[in-house]
Tab-separated table of C-alpha atoms and ligand atoms in Angstrom:
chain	number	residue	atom	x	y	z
F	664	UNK	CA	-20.678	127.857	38.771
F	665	UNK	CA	-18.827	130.075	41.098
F	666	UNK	CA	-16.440	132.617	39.925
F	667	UNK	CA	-12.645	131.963	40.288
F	668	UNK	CA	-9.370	133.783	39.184
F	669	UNK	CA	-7.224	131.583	36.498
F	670	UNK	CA	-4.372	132.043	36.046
F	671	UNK	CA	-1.265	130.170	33.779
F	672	UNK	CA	1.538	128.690	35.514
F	673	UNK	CA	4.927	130.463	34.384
F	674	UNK	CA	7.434	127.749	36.411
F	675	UNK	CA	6.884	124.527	38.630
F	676	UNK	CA	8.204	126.717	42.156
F	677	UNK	CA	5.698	129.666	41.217
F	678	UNK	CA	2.578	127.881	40.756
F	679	UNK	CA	3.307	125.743	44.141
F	680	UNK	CA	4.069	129.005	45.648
F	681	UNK	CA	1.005	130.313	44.432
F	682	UNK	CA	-1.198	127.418	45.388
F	683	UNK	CA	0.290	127.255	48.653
F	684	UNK	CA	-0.418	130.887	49.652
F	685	UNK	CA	-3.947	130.587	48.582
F	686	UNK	CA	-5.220	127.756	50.550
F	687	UNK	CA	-6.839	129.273	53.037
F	688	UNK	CA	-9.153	126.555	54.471
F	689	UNK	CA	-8.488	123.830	56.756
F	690	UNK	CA	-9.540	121.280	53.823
F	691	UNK	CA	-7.827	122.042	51.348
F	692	UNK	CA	-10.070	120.240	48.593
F	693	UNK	CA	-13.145	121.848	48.758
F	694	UNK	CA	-12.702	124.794	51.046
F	695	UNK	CA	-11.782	128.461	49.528
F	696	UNK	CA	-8.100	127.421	48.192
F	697	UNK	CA	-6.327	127.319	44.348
F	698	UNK	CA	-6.237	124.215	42.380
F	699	UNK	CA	-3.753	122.695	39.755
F	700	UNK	CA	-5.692	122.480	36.590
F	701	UNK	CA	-4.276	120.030	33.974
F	702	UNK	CA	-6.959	118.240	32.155
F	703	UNK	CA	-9.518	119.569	33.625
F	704	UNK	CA	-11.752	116.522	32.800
F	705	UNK	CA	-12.887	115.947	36.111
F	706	UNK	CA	-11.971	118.836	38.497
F	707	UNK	CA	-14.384	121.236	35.860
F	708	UNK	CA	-17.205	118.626	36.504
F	709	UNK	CA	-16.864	118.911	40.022
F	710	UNK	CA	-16.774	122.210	40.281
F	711	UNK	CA	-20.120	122.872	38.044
F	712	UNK	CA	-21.644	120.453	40.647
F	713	UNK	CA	-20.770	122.735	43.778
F	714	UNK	CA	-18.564	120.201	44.747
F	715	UNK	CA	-15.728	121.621	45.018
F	716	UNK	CA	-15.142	125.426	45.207
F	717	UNK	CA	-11.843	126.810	44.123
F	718	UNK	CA	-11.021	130.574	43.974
F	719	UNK	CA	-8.245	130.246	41.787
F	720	UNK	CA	-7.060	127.746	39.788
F	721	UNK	CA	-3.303	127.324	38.430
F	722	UNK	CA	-3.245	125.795	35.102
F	723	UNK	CA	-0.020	123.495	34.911
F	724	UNK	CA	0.026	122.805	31.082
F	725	UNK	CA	2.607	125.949	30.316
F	726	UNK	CA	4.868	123.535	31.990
F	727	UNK	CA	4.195	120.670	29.583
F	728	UNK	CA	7.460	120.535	28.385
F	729	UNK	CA	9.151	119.453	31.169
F	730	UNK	CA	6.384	117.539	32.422
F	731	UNK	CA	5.330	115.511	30.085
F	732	UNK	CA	8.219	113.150	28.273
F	733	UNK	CA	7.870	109.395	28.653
F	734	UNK	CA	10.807	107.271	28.212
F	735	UNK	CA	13.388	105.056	29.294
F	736	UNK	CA	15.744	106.744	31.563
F	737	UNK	CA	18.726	104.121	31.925
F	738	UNK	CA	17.067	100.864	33.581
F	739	UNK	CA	13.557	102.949	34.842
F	740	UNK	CA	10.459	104.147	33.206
F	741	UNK	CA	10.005	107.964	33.673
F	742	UNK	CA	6.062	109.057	33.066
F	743	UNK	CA	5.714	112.970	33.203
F	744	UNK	CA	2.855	114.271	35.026
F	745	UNK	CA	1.292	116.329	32.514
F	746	UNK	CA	1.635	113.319	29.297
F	747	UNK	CA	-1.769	112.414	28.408
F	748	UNK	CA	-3.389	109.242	28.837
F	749	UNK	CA	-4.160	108.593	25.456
F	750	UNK	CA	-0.479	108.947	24.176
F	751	UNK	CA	0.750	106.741	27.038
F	752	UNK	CA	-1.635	103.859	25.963
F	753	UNK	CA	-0.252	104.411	22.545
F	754	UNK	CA	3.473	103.967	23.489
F	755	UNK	CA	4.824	100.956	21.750
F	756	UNK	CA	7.631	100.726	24.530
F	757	UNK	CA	5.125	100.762	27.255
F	758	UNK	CA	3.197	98.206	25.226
F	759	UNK	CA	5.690	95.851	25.050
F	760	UNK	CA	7.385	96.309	28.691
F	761	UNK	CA	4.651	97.392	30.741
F	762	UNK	CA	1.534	96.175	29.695
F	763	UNK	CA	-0.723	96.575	32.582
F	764	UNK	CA	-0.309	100.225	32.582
F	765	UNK	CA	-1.408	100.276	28.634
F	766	UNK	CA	-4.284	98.407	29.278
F	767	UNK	CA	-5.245	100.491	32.691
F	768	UNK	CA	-4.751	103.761	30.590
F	769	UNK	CA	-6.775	102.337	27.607
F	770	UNK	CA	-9.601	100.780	29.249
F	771	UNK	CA	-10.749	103.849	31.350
F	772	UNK	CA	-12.943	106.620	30.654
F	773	UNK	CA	-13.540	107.262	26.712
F	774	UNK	CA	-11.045	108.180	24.065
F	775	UNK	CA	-12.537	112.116	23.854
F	776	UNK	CA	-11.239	112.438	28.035
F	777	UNK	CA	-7.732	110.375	27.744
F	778	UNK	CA	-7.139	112.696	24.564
F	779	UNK	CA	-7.148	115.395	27.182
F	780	UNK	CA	-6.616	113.840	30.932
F	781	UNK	CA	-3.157	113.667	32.239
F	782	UNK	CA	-1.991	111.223	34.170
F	783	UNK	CA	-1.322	113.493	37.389
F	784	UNK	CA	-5.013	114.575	37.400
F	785	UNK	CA	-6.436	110.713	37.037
F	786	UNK	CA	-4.502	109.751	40.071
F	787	UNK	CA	-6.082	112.475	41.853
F	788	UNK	CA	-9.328	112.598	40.765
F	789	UNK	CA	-12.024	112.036	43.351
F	790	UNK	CA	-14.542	109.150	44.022
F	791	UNK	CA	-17.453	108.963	42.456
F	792	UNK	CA	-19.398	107.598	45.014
F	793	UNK	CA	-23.359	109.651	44.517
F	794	UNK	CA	-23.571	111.272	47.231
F	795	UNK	CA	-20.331	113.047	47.191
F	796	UNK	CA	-21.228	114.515	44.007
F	797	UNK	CA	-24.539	115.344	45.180
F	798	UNK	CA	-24.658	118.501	47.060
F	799	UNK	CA	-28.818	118.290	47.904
F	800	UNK	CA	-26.840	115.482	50.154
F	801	UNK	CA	-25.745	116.824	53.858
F	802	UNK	CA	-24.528	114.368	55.280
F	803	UNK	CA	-21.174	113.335	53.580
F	804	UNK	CA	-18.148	113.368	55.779
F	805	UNK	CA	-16.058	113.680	52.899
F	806	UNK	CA	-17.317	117.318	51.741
F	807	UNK	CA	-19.071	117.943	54.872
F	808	UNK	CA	-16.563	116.445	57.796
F	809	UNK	CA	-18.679	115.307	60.968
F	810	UNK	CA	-22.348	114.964	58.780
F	811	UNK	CA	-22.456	111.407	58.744
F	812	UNK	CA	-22.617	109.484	55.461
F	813	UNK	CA	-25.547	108.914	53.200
F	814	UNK	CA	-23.977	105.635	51.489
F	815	UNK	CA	-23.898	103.654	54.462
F	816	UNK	CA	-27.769	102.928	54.511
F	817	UNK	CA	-28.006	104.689	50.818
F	818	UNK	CA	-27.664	102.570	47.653
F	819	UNK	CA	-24.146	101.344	47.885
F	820	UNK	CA	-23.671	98.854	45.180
F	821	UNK	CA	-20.351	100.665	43.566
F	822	UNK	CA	-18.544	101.161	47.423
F	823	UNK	CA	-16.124	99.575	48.436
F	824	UNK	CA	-15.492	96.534	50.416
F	825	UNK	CA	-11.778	97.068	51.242
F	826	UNK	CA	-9.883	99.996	53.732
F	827	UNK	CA	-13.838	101.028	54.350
F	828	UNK	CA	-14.212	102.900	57.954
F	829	UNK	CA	-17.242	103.864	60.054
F	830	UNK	CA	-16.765	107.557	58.640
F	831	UNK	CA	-16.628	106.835	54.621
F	832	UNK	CA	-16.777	103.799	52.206
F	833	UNK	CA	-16.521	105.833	49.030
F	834	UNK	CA	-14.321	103.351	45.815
F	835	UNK	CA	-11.280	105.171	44.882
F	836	UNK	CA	-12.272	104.881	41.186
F	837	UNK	CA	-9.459	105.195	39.098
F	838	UNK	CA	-7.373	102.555	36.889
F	839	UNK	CA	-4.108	103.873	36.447
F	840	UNK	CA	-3.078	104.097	40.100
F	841	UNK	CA	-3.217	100.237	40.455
F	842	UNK	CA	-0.904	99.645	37.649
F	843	UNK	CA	1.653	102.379	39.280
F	844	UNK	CA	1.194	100.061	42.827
F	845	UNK	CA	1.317	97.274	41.141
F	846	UNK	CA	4.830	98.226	39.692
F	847	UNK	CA	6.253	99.413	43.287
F	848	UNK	CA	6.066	103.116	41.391
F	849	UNK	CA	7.149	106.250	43.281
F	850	UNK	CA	5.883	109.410	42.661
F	851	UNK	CA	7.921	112.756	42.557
F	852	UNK	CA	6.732	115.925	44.131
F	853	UNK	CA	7.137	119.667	43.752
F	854	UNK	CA	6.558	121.674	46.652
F	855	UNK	CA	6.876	125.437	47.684
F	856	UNK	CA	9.777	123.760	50.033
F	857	UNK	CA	11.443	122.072	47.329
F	858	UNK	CA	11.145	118.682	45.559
F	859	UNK	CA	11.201	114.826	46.645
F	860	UNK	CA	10.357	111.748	46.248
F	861	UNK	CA	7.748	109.076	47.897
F	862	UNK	CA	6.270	105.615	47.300
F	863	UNK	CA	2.942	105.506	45.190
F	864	UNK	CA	1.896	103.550	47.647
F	865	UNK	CA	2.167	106.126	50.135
F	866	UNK	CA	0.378	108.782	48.225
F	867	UNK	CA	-3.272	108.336	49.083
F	868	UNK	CA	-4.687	107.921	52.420
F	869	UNK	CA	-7.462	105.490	53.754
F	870	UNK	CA	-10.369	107.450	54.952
F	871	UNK	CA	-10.240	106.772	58.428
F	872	UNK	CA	-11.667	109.310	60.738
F	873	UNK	CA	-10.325	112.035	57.607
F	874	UNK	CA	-12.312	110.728	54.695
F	875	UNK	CA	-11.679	114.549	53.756
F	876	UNK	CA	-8.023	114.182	53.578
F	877	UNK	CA	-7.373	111.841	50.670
F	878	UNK	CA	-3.717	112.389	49.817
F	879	UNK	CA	-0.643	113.019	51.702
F	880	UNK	CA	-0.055	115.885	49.469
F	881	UNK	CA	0.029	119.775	51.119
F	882	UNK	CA	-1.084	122.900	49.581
F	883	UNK	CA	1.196	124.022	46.866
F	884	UNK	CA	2.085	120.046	46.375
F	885	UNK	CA	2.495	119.134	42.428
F	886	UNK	CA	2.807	116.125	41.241
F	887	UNK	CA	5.678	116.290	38.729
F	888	UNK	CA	5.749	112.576	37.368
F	889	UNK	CA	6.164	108.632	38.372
F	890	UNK	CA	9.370	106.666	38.219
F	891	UNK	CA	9.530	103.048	38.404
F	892	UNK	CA	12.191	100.783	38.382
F	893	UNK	CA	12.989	97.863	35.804
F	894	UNK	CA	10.669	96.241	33.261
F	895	UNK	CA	7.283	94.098	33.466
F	896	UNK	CA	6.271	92.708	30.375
F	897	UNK	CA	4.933	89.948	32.283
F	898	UNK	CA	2.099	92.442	33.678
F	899	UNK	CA	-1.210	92.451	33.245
F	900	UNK	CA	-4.893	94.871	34.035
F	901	UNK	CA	-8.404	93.228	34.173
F	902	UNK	CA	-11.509	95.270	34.327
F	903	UNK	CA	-15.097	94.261	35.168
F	904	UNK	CA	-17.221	97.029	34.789
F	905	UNK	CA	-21.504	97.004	34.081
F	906	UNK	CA	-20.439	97.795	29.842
F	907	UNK	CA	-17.441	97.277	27.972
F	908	UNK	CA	-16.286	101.037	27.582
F	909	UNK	CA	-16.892	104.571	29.269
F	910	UNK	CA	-17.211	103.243	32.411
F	911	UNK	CA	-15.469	103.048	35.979
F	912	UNK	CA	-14.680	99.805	37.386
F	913	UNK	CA	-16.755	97.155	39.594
F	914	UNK	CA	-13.515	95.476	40.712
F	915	UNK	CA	-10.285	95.538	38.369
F	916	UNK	CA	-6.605	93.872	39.295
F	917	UNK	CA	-3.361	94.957	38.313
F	918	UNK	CA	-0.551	91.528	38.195
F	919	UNK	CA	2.854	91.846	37.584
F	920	UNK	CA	5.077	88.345	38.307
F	921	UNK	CA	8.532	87.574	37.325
F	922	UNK	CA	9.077	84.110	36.727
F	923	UNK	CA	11.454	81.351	35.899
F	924	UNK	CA	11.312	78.153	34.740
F	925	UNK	CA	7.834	78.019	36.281
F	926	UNK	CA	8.611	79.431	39.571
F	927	UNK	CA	7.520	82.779	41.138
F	928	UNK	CA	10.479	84.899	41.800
F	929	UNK	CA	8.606	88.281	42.548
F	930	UNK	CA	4.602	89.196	42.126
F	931	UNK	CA	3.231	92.353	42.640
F	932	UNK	CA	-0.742	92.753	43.190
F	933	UNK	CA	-3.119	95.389	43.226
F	934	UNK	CA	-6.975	96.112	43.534
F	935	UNK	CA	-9.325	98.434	42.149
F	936	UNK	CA	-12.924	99.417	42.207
F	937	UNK	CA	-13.256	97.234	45.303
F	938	UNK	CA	-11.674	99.455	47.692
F	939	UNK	CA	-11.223	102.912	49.198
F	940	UNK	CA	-7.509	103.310	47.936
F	941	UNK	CA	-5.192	102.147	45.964
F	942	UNK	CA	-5.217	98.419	47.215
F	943	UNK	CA	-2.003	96.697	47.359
F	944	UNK	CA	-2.354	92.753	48.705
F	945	UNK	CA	0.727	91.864	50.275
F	946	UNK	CA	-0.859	88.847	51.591
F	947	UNK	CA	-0.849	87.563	47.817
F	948	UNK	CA	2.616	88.612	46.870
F	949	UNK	CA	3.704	86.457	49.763
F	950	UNK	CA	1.690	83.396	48.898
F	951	UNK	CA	2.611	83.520	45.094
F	952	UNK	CA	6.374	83.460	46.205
F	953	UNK	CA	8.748	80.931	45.605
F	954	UNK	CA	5.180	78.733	43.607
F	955	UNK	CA	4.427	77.261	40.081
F	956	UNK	CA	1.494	79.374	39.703
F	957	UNK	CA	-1.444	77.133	38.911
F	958	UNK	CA	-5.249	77.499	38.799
F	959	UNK	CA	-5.651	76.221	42.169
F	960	UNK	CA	-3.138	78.558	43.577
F	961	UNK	CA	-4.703	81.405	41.701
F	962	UNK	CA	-8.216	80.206	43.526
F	963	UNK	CA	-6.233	80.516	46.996
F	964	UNK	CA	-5.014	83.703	46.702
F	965	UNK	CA	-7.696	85.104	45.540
F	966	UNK	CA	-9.411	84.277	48.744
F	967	UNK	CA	-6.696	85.368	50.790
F	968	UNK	CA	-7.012	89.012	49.346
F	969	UNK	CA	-10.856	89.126	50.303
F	970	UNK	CA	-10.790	87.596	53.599
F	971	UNK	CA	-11.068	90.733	55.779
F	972	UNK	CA	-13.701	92.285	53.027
F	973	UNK	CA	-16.682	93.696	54.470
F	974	UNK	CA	-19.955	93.990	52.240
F	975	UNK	CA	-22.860	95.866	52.502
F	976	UNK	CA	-26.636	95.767	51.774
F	977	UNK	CA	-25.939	96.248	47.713
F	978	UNK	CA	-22.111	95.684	47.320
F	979	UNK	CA	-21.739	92.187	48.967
F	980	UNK	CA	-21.653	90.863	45.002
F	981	UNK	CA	-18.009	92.844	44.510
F	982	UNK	CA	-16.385	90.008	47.165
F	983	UNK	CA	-16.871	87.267	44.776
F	984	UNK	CA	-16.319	88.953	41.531
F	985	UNK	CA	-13.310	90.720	42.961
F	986	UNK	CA	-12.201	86.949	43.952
F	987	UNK	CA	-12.813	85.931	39.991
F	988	UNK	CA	-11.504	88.981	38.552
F	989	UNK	CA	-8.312	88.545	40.166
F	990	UNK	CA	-7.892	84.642	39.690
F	991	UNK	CA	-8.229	85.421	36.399
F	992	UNK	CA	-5.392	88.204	36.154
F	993	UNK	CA	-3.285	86.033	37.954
F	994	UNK	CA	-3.687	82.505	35.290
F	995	UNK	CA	-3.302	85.566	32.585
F	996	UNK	CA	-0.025	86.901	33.664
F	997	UNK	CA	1.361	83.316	34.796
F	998	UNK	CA	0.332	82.231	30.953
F	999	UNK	CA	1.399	85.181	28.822
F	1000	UNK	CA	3.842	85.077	25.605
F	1001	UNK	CA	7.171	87.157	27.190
C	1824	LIG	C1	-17.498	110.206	32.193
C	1824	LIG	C2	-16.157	109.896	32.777
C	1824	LIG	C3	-15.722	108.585	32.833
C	1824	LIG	C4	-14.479	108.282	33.374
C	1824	LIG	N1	-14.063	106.965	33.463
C	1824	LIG	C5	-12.854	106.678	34.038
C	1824	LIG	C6	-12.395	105.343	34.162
C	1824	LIG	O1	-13.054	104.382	33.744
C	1824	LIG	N2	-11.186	105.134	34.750
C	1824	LIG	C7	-10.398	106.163	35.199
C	1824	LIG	O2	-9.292	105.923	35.716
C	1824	LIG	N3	-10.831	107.435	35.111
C	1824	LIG	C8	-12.021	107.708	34.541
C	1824	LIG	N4	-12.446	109.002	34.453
C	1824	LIG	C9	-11.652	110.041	35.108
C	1824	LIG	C10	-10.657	110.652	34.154
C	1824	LIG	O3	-9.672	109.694	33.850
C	1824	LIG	C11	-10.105	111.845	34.901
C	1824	LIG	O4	-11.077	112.856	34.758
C	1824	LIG	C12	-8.792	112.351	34.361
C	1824	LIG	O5	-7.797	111.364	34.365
C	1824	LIG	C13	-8.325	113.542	35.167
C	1824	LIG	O6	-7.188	114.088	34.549
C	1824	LIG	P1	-7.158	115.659	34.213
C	1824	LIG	O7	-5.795	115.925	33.710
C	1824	LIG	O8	-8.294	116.052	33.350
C	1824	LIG	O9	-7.324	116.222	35.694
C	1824	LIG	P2	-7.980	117.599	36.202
C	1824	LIG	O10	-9.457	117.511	36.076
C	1824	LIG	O11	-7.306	118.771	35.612
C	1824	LIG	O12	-7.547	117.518	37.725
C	1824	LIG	C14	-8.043	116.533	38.600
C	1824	LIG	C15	-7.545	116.821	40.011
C	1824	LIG	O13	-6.152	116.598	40.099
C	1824	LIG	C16	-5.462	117.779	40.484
C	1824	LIG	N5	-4.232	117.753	39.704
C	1824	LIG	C17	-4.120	117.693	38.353
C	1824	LIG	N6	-2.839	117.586	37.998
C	1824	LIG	C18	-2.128	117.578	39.148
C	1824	LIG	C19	-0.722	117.482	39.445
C	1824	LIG	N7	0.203	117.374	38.479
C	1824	LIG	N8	-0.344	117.497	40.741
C	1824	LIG	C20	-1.252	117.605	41.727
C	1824	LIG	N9	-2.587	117.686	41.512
C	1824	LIG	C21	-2.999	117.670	40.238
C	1824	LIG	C22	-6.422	118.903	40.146
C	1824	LIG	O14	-6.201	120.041	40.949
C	1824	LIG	C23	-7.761	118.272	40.425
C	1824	LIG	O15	-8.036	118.311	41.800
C	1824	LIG	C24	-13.670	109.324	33.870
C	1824	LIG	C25	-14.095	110.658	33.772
C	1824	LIG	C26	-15.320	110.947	33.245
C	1824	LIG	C27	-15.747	112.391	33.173
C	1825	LIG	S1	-19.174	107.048	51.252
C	1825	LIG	FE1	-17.809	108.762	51.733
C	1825	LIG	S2	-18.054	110.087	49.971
C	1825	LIG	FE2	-19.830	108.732	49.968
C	1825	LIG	S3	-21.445	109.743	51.211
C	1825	LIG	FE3	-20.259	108.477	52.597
C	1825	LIG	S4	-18.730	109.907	53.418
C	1825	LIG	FE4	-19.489	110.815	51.537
């Protein structure tokens, strides 16, 4: 491991200051620059592995207290960025009214890592496609722009099949982040300019001709916490994954409908594990609208949010389970006690 200068963050406009005057590369991931540390569950990890290559790192926890109360703040949910997973999951308000971010929180990683992972760092962890992590690997256009990509004729069974491009088709692989779409969430920001607000949905980037550039976020860019707006008790998160626990996802969907007397007033519907970001399916929301929900609608939509999937040689398999996995959510949320 290489060395690298830590120091504690004293307020939220120091430590972006700080982080903004030390990146010093133009990618501002893995090139010589200062890193938020919250967690540290997966940013240590990559580091060990070479992967990415901080000089200093900022830890955010001294700013715990203001960064980490959950609650109910008049009619919207307020998550701090620094509450841990594990106490989130636990919430008996979030529980009751927002179910599919309980069950994202509580069915990723192990209980040891959401003990200590925050929610800021799991929506900005890193994909975990092989060859990224792999730095015996060249050619990866993610950590090595313009080297090609070893997963396109490499073993590609976990990539994804959504938002791929001819440059990357490294999963986004986290849970959490599909609830927060799922629930139209927005994000708040603290920046060495000052703070605002932005869509969730608007917070990670498709790889494109970047795959480098994940996030709209700039150097010095903290993630303060997530806001979002009303209550979804009829909400749901299902996870396929190759064993029951410790494990990232093959495909996962996040559902959240509002519905009366049988109709569809609003649905909200989100991917995971299949795709490259965050994968909101508009195309579904509009179908479900205005329907009684039934099995055979479920079946429909479900095909309507893979019909521009591409497969590969080992990940063709995700299409179809994706297809069930979300079919399923959907009959699950349409059929749920609220
Ligand atoms: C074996 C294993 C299995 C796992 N399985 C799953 C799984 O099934 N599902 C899942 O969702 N996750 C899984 N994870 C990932 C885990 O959830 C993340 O490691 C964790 O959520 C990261 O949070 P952290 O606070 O430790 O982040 P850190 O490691 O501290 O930081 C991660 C990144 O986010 C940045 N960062 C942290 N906080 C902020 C902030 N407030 N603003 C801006 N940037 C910030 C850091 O600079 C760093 O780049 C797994 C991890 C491991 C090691
Ligand atoms: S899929 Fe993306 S992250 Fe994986 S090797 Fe290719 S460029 Fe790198």
């Amino acid at each position: 491991m290489r060395p690298f200068a830590y120091q504690r963050a004293t307020d939220p406009a120091a430590a972006a200051q700080t982080l903004a005057a030390a990146a010093t590369g133009n990618d501002p991931l893995t090139e010589a620059s200062a890193q938020p540390l919250a967690g540290g569950t997966t940013l240590i990890d990559l580091m060990k592995l070479d992967v990415m290559r901080p000089v200093r790192l900022v830890d955010i926890n001294p700013l715990t207290s203001s960064w980490s109360a959950v609650g109910l703040d008049g009619g919207n949910l307020r998550l701090g960025a620094l509450a841990r997973m594990a106490d989130v999951a636990a919430n008996s308000e979030i529980q009751r009214n927002y179910p599919v971010i309980a069950d994202s929180l509580k069915l990723a990683a192990s209980p040891q890592l959401r003990n200590m992972a925050t929610l800021g760092g799991n929506v900005m962890q890193r994909t975990r496609c092989s060859y990224f992590r792999d730095v015996s690997y060249d050619n990866c256009n993610k950590r090595n722009p313009g080297s090609g990509c070893a997963a396109m004729d490499g073993f590609n069974r976990t990539h994804a099949v959504l938002g791929t491009s001819e440059q990357c088709i490294a999963t986004y692989p986290g849970d959490f982040a599909q609830a927060l779409i799922a629930l139209d969430a927005s994000v708040d920001i603290t920046g060495s300019a000052g703070a605002r607000q932005i869509a969730f949905a608007n917070l990670h980037k498709a790889p494109g001709a970047t795959p480098q550039i994940e996030t709209i976020l700039a150097p010095g860019d903290l993630i303060s916490g997530f806001t979002i707006t009303g209550r979804w008790p009829r909400s749901v998160y299902l996870k396929a994954r190759d064993r029951q626990s410790y494990e990232f996802a093959l495909s996962s969907a996040a559902v959240a409908l509002d519905i009366l007397d049988g109709i569809v007033r609003d649905a909200r519907v989100a991917l995971g594990g299949v795709a490259t970001v965050p994968w909101r399916a508009p195309e579904v929301e509009a179908l479900l609208r205005g329907q009684r929900l039934d099995d055979a609608l479920a079946q429909r939509a479900a095909e309507a949010a893979f019909a521009d999937a591409r497969g590969r040689k080992h990940n063709g398999f995700k299409i179809g389970l994706g297809r069930r996995v979300l079919a399923r959510a959907l009959n699950q949320a349409a059929t749920m006690e609220v």
